[in-house]
CSV table of C-alpha atoms in Angstrom, one decimal:
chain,number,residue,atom,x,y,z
A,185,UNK,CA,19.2,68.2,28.8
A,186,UNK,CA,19.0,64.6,27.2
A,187,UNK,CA,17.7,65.2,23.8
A,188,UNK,CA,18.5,61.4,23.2
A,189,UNK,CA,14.6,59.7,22.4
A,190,UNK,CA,13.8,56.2,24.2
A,191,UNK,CA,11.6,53.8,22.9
A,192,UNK,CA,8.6,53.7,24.8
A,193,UNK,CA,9.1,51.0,27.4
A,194,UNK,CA,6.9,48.0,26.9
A,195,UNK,CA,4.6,46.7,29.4
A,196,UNK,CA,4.6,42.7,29.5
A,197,UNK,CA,2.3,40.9,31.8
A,198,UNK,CA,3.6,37.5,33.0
A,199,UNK,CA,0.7,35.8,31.0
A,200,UNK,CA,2.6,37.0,27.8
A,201,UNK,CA,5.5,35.7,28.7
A,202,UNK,CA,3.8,32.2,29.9
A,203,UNK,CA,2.2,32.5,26.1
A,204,UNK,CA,5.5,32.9,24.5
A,205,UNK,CA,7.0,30.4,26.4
A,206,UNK,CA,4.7,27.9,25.8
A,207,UNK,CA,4.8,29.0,22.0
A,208,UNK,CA,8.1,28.3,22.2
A,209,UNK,CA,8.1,24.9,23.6
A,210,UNK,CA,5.3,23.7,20.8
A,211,UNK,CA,7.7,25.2,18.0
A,212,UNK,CA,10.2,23.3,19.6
A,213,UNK,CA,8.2,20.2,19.4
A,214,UNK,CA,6.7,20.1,16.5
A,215,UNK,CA,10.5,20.4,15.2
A,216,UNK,CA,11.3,17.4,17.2
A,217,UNK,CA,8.4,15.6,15.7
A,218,UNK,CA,8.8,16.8,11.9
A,219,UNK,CA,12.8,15.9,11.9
A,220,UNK,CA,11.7,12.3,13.9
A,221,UNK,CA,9.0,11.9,10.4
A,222,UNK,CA,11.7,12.6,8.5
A,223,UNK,CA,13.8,10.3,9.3
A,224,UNK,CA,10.9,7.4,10.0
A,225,UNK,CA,10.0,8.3,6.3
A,226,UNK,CA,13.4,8.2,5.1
A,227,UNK,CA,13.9,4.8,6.8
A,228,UNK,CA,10.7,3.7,4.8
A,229,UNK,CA,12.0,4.8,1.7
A,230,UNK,CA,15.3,2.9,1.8
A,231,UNK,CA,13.3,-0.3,3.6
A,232,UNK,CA,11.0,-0.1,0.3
A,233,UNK,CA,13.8,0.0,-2.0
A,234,UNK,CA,16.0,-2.5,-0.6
A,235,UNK,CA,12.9,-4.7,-1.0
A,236,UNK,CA,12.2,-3.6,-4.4
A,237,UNK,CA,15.6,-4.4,-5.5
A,238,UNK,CA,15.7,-7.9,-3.7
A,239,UNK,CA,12.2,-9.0,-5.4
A,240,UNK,CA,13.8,-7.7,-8.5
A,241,UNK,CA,17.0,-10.1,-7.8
A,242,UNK,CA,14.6,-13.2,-6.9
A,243,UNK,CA,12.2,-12.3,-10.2
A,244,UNK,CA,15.6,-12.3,-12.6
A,245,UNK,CA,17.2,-15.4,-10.7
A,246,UNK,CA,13.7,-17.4,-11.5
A,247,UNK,CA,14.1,-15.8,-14.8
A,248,UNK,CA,17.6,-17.3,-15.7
A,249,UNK,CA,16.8,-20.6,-13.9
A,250,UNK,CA,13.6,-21.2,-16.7
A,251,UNK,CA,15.9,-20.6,-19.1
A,252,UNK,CA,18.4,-23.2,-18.0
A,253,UNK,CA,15.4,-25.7,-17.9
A,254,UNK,CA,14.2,-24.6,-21.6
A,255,UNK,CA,17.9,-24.6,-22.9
A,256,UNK,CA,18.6,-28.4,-21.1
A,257,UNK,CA,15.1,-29.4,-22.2
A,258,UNK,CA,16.2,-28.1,-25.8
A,259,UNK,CA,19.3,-30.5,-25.8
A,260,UNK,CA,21.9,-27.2,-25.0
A,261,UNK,CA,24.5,-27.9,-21.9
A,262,UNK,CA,24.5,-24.9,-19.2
A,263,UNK,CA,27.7,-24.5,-17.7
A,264,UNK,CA,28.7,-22.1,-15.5
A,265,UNK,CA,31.6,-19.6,-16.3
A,266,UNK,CA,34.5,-19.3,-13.5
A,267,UNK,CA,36.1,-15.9,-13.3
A,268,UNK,CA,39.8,-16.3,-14.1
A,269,UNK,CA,41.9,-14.3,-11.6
């Protein structure tokens, strides 16, 4: 009298559903663990630069302070400008 068609029902055994649990979980984990890299690499990246940039800074400072000692060796006067406000 129902002309409706079903789908088939599906047999699952509870070892497929342990299986797909568990593959869950790893998904799940190996998320955790790519997001926590991320962010230890990203950490990385920004310690590297800040580092970059202060050895940089130190390099130029040593840079400017040889040239004070050639230009007062040379008989010039190094002053230092003030900022007028």
């Amino acid at each position: 009298m129902n002309n409706q068609k079903t789908a088939p029902e599906k047999k699952v055994s509870p070892a497929d559903i342990k299986e797909q649990l568990l593959l869950n979980d790893l998904a799940k984990e190996m998320k955790k663990l790519s997001l926590k890299g991320l962010r230890e690499l990203i950490s990385t990246a920004r310690e590297l630069k800040k580092s970059k940039e202060e050895e940089l800074r130190k390099k130029k400072e040593l840079e400017l302070e040889k040239a004070k000692r050639l230009l007062k060796a040379a008989g010039y006067t190094v002053e230092k400008k003030g900022r007028k406000s």
